[in-house]
Structures are given as C-alpha cells and as structure tokens.
Amino acid sequence: AHIALSFLIPTREAERRIAQWISEQLAPLRISLRVTEKSGAEYWQAVQQGTHDVALVTWPKTTDSDADLVGFIGPSRKPLRIAKPMHA
C-alpha cells in the first residue's frame, strides 16, 4: 500500500530542502509527501488548525547537530521528534 501525507512547510528555501530530503528518505517506504508552503501568520494558523497531516517546524540552530533541527507536528499538534542528536 502507498501512503500519501499532506506536509505543511514555511515558505523558505532551507525548509524546501529539508522537505525534499525527508521525501527522499520516505520514498523507499512507499510514503509520499504532498508539500504545501505557507508564509508567516498563514503558516502558523494552518499549524494551529491542524489542516495538514504533518507540519515542519524549525528553529534557529543552537547545537552542533543538524539532527536537532528536524521535527514534526502531527495530528495531536504536539511536537514529535524523529531524530536524536548524534554526538561523537
């Protein structure tokens, strides 16, 4: 079976690249993302209303690990971490 999820992202180049990377990682699992971009207040309103299956929420990098920057907000509207920091 194939799963298609609606995926909300902010309208920014960095988030487009993250969405593309996530899409590539999920493709072998037969999961596709229908990406929707929204800006500013419209984006946050859609996050709060839960109009998409998942939403990408990012924040300024303050750690050494890019994995700390990846997270989703799912149907419960509570953050769901999908990656743990990898430290040497």
Coordinates of C-alpha atoms in Angstrom, one line a residue:
A1 CA 0.0 0.0 0.0
H2 CA 1.1 3.6 -0.7
I3 CA 0.6 6.3 1.9
A4 CA 0.3 10.0 0.9
L5 CA 0.6 12.7 3.6
S6 CA -0.1 16.4 3.3
F7 CA 3.0 18.2 4.6
L8 CA 3.0 21.9 5.5
I9 CA 6.2 23.9 5.4
P10 CA 7.2 27.5 5.8
T11 CA 7.9 29.3 2.5
R12 CA 11.7 29.4 2.8
E13 CA 14.5 27.7 0.8
A14 CA 16.0 25.9 3.7
E15 CA 12.7 24.3 4.6
R16 CA 12.2 23.3 0.9
R17 CA 15.5 21.4 1.0
I18 CA 14.5 19.7 4.3
A19 CA 11.2 18.7 2.8
Q20 CA 12.9 17.3 -0.3
W21 CA 15.3 15.3 1.9
I22 CA 12.5 13.9 4.0
S23 CA 10.6 13.0 0.9
E24 CA 13.6 11.1 -0.4
Q25 CA 14.0 9.2 2.9
L26 CA 10.3 8.2 2.9
A27 CA 10.1 7.2 -0.8
P28 CA 11.5 3.6 -0.3
L29 CA 8.8 3.1 2.4
R30 CA 6.1 4.0 -0.2
I31 CA 5.3 7.2 1.7
S32 CA 4.9 10.4 -0.4
L33 CA 4.5 13.9 0.8
R34 CA 2.2 16.5 -0.8
V35 CA 4.1 19.6 0.2
T36 CA 2.2 22.9 0.8
E37 CA 4.1 26.1 1.5
K38 CA 2.6 29.0 3.5
S39 CA 4.2 32.2 4.9
G40 CA 4.0 34.0 8.2
A41 CA 0.7 34.1 10.0
E42 CA -1.0 31.9 7.4
Y43 CA 1.5 29.2 8.1
W44 CA 1.1 29.3 11.9
Q45 CA -2.7 29.5 11.5
A46 CA -2.6 26.3 9.4
V47 CA -0.4 24.6 12.0
Q48 CA -2.8 25.5 14.8
Q49 CA -5.8 24.4 12.9
G50 CA -4.2 21.0 12.0
T51 CA -5.1 21.3 8.3
H52 CA -2.3 19.0 7.2
D53 CA -1.1 15.5 8.3
V54 CA 2.3 16.9 9.4
A55 CA 4.0 20.2 9.6
L56 CA 7.7 21.1 9.6
V57 CA 8.6 23.4 12.4
T58 CA 12.2 24.6 12.6
W59 CA 14.1 26.9 14.9
P60 CA 17.5 28.6 14.8
K61 CA 20.4 26.3 15.1
T62 CA 22.0 26.4 18.5
T63 CA 23.6 22.9 18.6
D64 CA 26.4 21.1 16.8
S65 CA 24.0 18.5 15.3
D66 CA 21.7 19.2 12.3
A67 CA 19.6 16.3 13.6
D68 CA 18.4 18.5 16.4
L69 CA 16.6 20.7 13.9
V70 CA 14.2 18.1 12.5
G71 CA 10.8 17.6 14.0
F72 CA 7.2 17.2 13.0
I73 CA 3.9 18.3 14.5
G74 CA 1.4 15.5 13.9
P75 CA -2.4 15.2 14.3
S76 CA -2.2 15.7 18.1
R77 CA -0.5 19.1 17.4
K78 CA 2.3 18.0 19.8
P79 CA 5.9 18.0 18.6
L80 CA 7.2 14.6 17.6
R81 CA 11.0 14.2 17.4
I82 CA 12.1 11.9 14.6
A83 CA 15.8 12.3 15.1
K84 CA 18.1 12.1 18.1
P85 CA 21.4 14.1 18.2
M86 CA 24.4 12.2 17.1
H87 CA 27.4 13.2 19.1
A88 CA 30.9 11.8 18.5

